[in-house]
């Protein structure tokens, strides 16, 4: 009887930028899937050491608990503007925002749509 050594091949592992943490999100929420996808891309690109994430208030704000990256917290609807400022100050960094639909599409867009009108009526 001969004993054969089996070689184990790792086919699934946690991406390095993804922190080992229990989720606080509601059951069925897809934040965990998105966190993993973002972490996989950062890992594949090899940019974890020079990446900065920006997250606004709301559910997205807890992203800094789930990534082994530098993160900044922005006011509601202002993550895109803050990320633009960070990128201008540190052009060598990879900067991304992690925003929900309400923050990105509703609040940020509402500010852009109402700002010119508000300026005209204040005269």
PDB file of C-alpha atoms in Angstrom:
ATOM      1  CA  UNK A   1       0.000   0.000   0.000  1.00  0.00           C
ATOM      2  CA  UNK A   2       1.530   3.321  -1.032  1.00  0.00           C
ATOM      3  CA  UNK A   3       0.685   6.622   0.514  1.00  0.00           C
ATOM      4  CA  UNK A   4       0.408   9.533  -1.856  1.00  0.00           C
ATOM      5  CA  UNK A   5       0.886  13.066  -0.695  1.00  0.00           C
ATOM      6  CA  UNK A   6      -1.884  15.326  -1.818  1.00  0.00           C
ATOM      7  CA  UNK A   7      -0.957  18.833  -2.735  1.00  0.00           C
ATOM      8  CA  UNK A   8      -3.398  21.429  -1.543  1.00  0.00           C
ATOM      9  CA  UNK A   9      -4.161  24.274  -3.845  1.00  0.00           C
ATOM     10  CA  UNK A  10      -5.670  27.427  -2.406  1.00  0.00           C
ATOM     11  CA  UNK A  11      -8.559  28.505  -4.576  1.00  0.00           C
ATOM     12  CA  UNK A  12     -10.201  30.977  -2.234  1.00  0.00           C
ATOM     13  CA  UNK A  13      -8.648  33.369   0.266  1.00  0.00           C
ATOM     14  CA  UNK A  14      -9.337  36.735   1.817  1.00  0.00           C
ATOM     15  CA  UNK A  15      -7.795  39.605  -0.178  1.00  0.00           C
ATOM     16  CA  UNK A  16      -5.151  41.422   1.885  1.00  0.00           C
ATOM     17  CA  UNK A  17      -6.952  44.809   1.785  1.00  0.00           C
ATOM     18  CA  UNK A  18     -10.063  43.215   3.321  1.00  0.00           C
ATOM     19  CA  UNK A  19     -10.002  43.261   7.124  1.00  0.00           C
ATOM     20  CA  UNK A  20     -10.981  40.192   9.095  1.00  0.00           C
ATOM     21  CA  UNK A  21     -14.108  41.572  10.761  1.00  0.00           C
ATOM     22  CA  UNK A  22     -17.662  40.505  11.438  1.00  0.00           C
ATOM     23  CA  UNK A  23     -20.197  42.483   9.469  1.00  0.00           C
ATOM     24  CA  UNK A  24     -22.735  44.738  11.129  1.00  0.00           C
ATOM     25  CA  UNK A  25     -24.838  45.087   7.990  1.00  0.00           C
ATOM     26  CA  UNK A  26     -28.404  43.780   7.780  1.00  0.00           C
ATOM     27  CA  UNK A  27     -29.012  40.212   6.543  1.00  0.00           C
ATOM     28  CA  UNK A  28     -29.257  40.180   2.774  1.00  0.00           C
ATOM     29  CA  UNK A  29     -27.309  43.419   2.402  1.00  0.00           C
ATOM     30  CA  UNK A  30     -24.781  43.358  -0.424  1.00  0.00           C
ATOM     31  CA  UNK A  31     -22.178  45.615   1.205  1.00  0.00           C
ATOM     32  CA  UNK A  32     -20.054  42.578   2.073  1.00  0.00           C
ATOM     33  CA  UNK A  33     -19.977  41.429  -1.548  1.00  0.00           C
ATOM     34  CA  UNK A  34     -19.026  44.897  -2.740  1.00  0.00           C
ATOM     35  CA  UNK A  35     -16.308  45.134  -0.059  1.00  0.00           C
ATOM     36  CA  UNK A  36     -14.824  41.884  -1.298  1.00  0.00           C
ATOM     37  CA  UNK A  37     -14.927  42.957  -4.944  1.00  0.00           C
ATOM     38  CA  UNK A  38     -13.260  46.292  -4.175  1.00  0.00           C
ATOM     39  CA  UNK A  39     -10.592  44.542  -2.067  1.00  0.00           C
ATOM     40  CA  UNK A  40      -9.926  41.989  -4.811  1.00  0.00           C
ATOM     41  CA  UNK A  41      -9.378  44.727  -7.401  1.00  0.00           C
ATOM     42  CA  UNK A  42      -7.044  46.661  -5.084  1.00  0.00           C
ATOM     43  CA  UNK A  43      -5.157  43.426  -4.385  1.00  0.00           C
ATOM     44  CA  UNK A  44      -4.890  42.502  -8.069  1.00  0.00           C
ATOM     45  CA  UNK A  45      -3.629  45.975  -8.975  1.00  0.00           C
ATOM     46  CA  UNK A  46      -1.112  45.892  -6.108  1.00  0.00           C
ATOM     47  CA  UNK A  47      -2.009  49.399  -4.938  1.00  0.00           C
ATOM     48  CA  UNK A  48      -3.070  48.739  -1.334  1.00  0.00           C
ATOM     49  CA  UNK A  49      -0.156  50.716   0.104  1.00  0.00           C
ATOM     50  CA  UNK A  50      -1.088  53.853  -1.779  1.00  0.00           C
ATOM     51  CA  UNK A  51      -4.891  53.701  -1.739  1.00  0.00           C
ATOM     52  CA  UNK A  52      -7.200  56.084   0.113  1.00  0.00           C
ATOM     53  CA  UNK A  53     -10.931  55.481   0.359  1.00  0.00           C
ATOM     54  CA  UNK A  54     -13.553  58.132   1.050  1.00  0.00           C
ATOM     55  CA  UNK A  55     -16.901  57.189   2.586  1.00  0.00           C
ATOM     56  CA  UNK A  56     -19.808  59.448   3.564  1.00  0.00           C
ATOM     57  CA  UNK A  57     -22.282  59.076   6.403  1.00  0.00           C
ATOM     58  CA  UNK A  58     -24.916  56.345   6.206  1.00  0.00           C
ATOM     59  CA  UNK A  59     -24.208  52.651   5.882  1.00  0.00           C
ATOM     60  CA  UNK A  60     -21.137  53.307   3.726  1.00  0.00           C
ATOM     61  CA  UNK A  61     -19.398  55.149   6.560  1.00  0.00           C
ATOM     62  CA  UNK A  62     -18.448  51.867   8.215  1.00  0.00           C
ATOM     63  CA  UNK A  63     -16.317  50.847   5.231  1.00  0.00           C
ATOM     64  CA  UNK A  64     -13.191  51.829   7.163  1.00  0.00           C
ATOM     65  CA  UNK A  65     -13.920  48.936   9.553  1.00  0.00           C
ATOM     66  CA  UNK A  66     -13.697  46.433   6.727  1.00  0.00           C
ATOM     67  CA  UNK A  67     -10.623  47.557   4.792  1.00  0.00           C
ATOM     68  CA  UNK A  68      -6.953  47.585   5.734  1.00  0.00           C
ATOM     69  CA  UNK A  69      -6.563  50.914   3.941  1.00  0.00           C
ATOM     70  CA  UNK A  70      -6.501  54.598   4.775  1.00  0.00           C
ATOM     71  CA  UNK A  71     -10.017  56.052   4.811  1.00  0.00           C
ATOM     72  CA  UNK A  72     -11.511  59.506   5.183  1.00  0.00           C
ATOM     73  CA  UNK A  73     -15.054  60.275   6.255  1.00  0.00           C
ATOM     74  CA  UNK A  74     -16.989  62.884   4.276  1.00  0.00           C
ATOM     75  CA  UNK A  75     -20.167  64.812   4.929  1.00  0.00           C
ATOM     76  CA  UNK A  76     -23.320  63.463   3.297  1.00  0.00           C
ATOM     77  CA  UNK A  77     -23.184  64.037  -0.462  1.00  0.00           C
ATOM     78  CA  UNK A  78     -19.616  65.350  -0.383  1.00  0.00           C
ATOM     79  CA  UNK A  79     -17.450  62.239  -0.819  1.00  0.00           C
ATOM     80  CA  UNK A  80     -16.789  62.918  -4.506  1.00  0.00           C
ATOM     81  CA  UNK A  81     -15.652  66.474  -3.801  1.00  0.00           C
ATOM     82  CA  UNK A  82     -13.474  65.308  -0.920  1.00  0.00           C
ATOM     83  CA  UNK A  83     -11.896  62.559  -3.049  1.00  0.00           C
ATOM     84  CA  UNK A  84     -11.132  65.121  -5.754  1.00  0.00           C
ATOM     85  CA  UNK A  85      -9.367  67.310  -3.180  1.00  0.00           C
ATOM     86  CA  UNK A  86      -7.358  64.378  -1.804  1.00  0.00           C
ATOM     87  CA  UNK A  87      -6.274  63.366  -5.308  1.00  0.00           C
ATOM     88  CA  UNK A  88      -5.182  66.922  -6.124  1.00  0.00           C
ATOM     89  CA  UNK A  89      -3.115  67.166  -2.943  1.00  0.00           C
ATOM     90  CA  UNK A  90      -1.691  63.638  -3.278  1.00  0.00           C
ATOM     91  CA  UNK A  91      -1.638  62.828  -7.016  1.00  0.00           C
ATOM     92  CA  UNK A  92       0.461  59.694  -6.464  1.00  0.00           C
ATOM     93  CA  UNK A  93      -2.350  58.050  -4.435  1.00  0.00           C
ATOM     94  CA  UNK A  94      -5.189  55.891  -5.726  1.00  0.00           C
ATOM     95  CA  UNK A  95      -8.370  57.491  -4.393  1.00  0.00           C
ATOM     96  CA  UNK A  96     -11.847  55.972  -4.524  1.00  0.00           C
ATOM     97  CA  UNK A  97     -15.233  56.692  -3.000  1.00  0.00           C
ATOM     98  CA  UNK A  98     -17.533  54.135  -1.447  1.00  0.00           C
ATOM     99  CA  UNK A  99     -20.999  55.687  -1.656  1.00  0.00           C
ATOM    100  CA  UNK A 100     -24.571  54.520  -1.585  1.00  0.00           C
ATOM    101  CA  UNK A 101     -27.201  55.526  -4.100  1.00  0.00           C
ATOM    102  CA  UNK A 102     -28.766  58.103  -1.796  1.00  0.00           C
ATOM    103  CA  UNK A 103     -25.473  59.840  -1.140  1.00  0.00           C
ATOM    104  CA  UNK A 104     -24.123  59.722  -4.673  1.00  0.00           C
ATOM    105  CA  UNK A 105     -27.208  60.146  -6.815  1.00  0.00           C
ATOM    106  CA  UNK A 106     -29.799  61.873  -4.662  1.00  0.00           C
ATOM    107  CA  UNK A 107     -28.067  64.202  -2.209  1.00  0.00           C
ATOM    108  CA  UNK A 108     -24.989  65.129  -4.235  1.00  0.00           C
ATOM    109  CA  UNK A 109     -27.058  65.666  -7.367  1.00  0.00           C
ATOM    110  CA  UNK A 110     -29.672  67.709  -5.507  1.00  0.00           C
ATOM    111  CA  UNK A 111     -26.955  70.065  -4.287  1.00  0.00           C
ATOM    112  CA  UNK A 112     -25.705  70.594  -7.828  1.00  0.00           C
ATOM    113  CA  UNK A 113     -29.221  71.197  -9.156  1.00  0.00           C
ATOM    114  CA  UNK A 114     -30.306  73.639  -6.469  1.00  0.00           C
ATOM    115  CA  UNK A 115     -27.121  75.622  -5.959  1.00  0.00           C
ATOM    116  CA  UNK A 116     -27.450  77.940  -9.000  1.00  0.00           C
ATOM    117  CA  UNK A 117     -31.129  78.497  -8.287  1.00  0.00           C
ATOM    118  CA  UNK A 118     -30.388  79.283  -4.653  1.00  0.00           C
ATOM    119  CA  UNK A 119     -27.766  81.825  -5.703  1.00  0.00           C
ATOM    120  CA  UNK A 120     -30.199  83.623  -8.012  1.00  0.00           C
ATOM    121  CA  UNK A 121     -32.978  83.880  -5.407  1.00  0.00           C
ATOM    122  CA  UNK A 122     -30.724  85.187  -2.663  1.00  0.00           C
ATOM    123  CA  UNK A 123     -30.180  88.533  -4.417  1.00  0.00           C
TER     124      UNK A 123
END
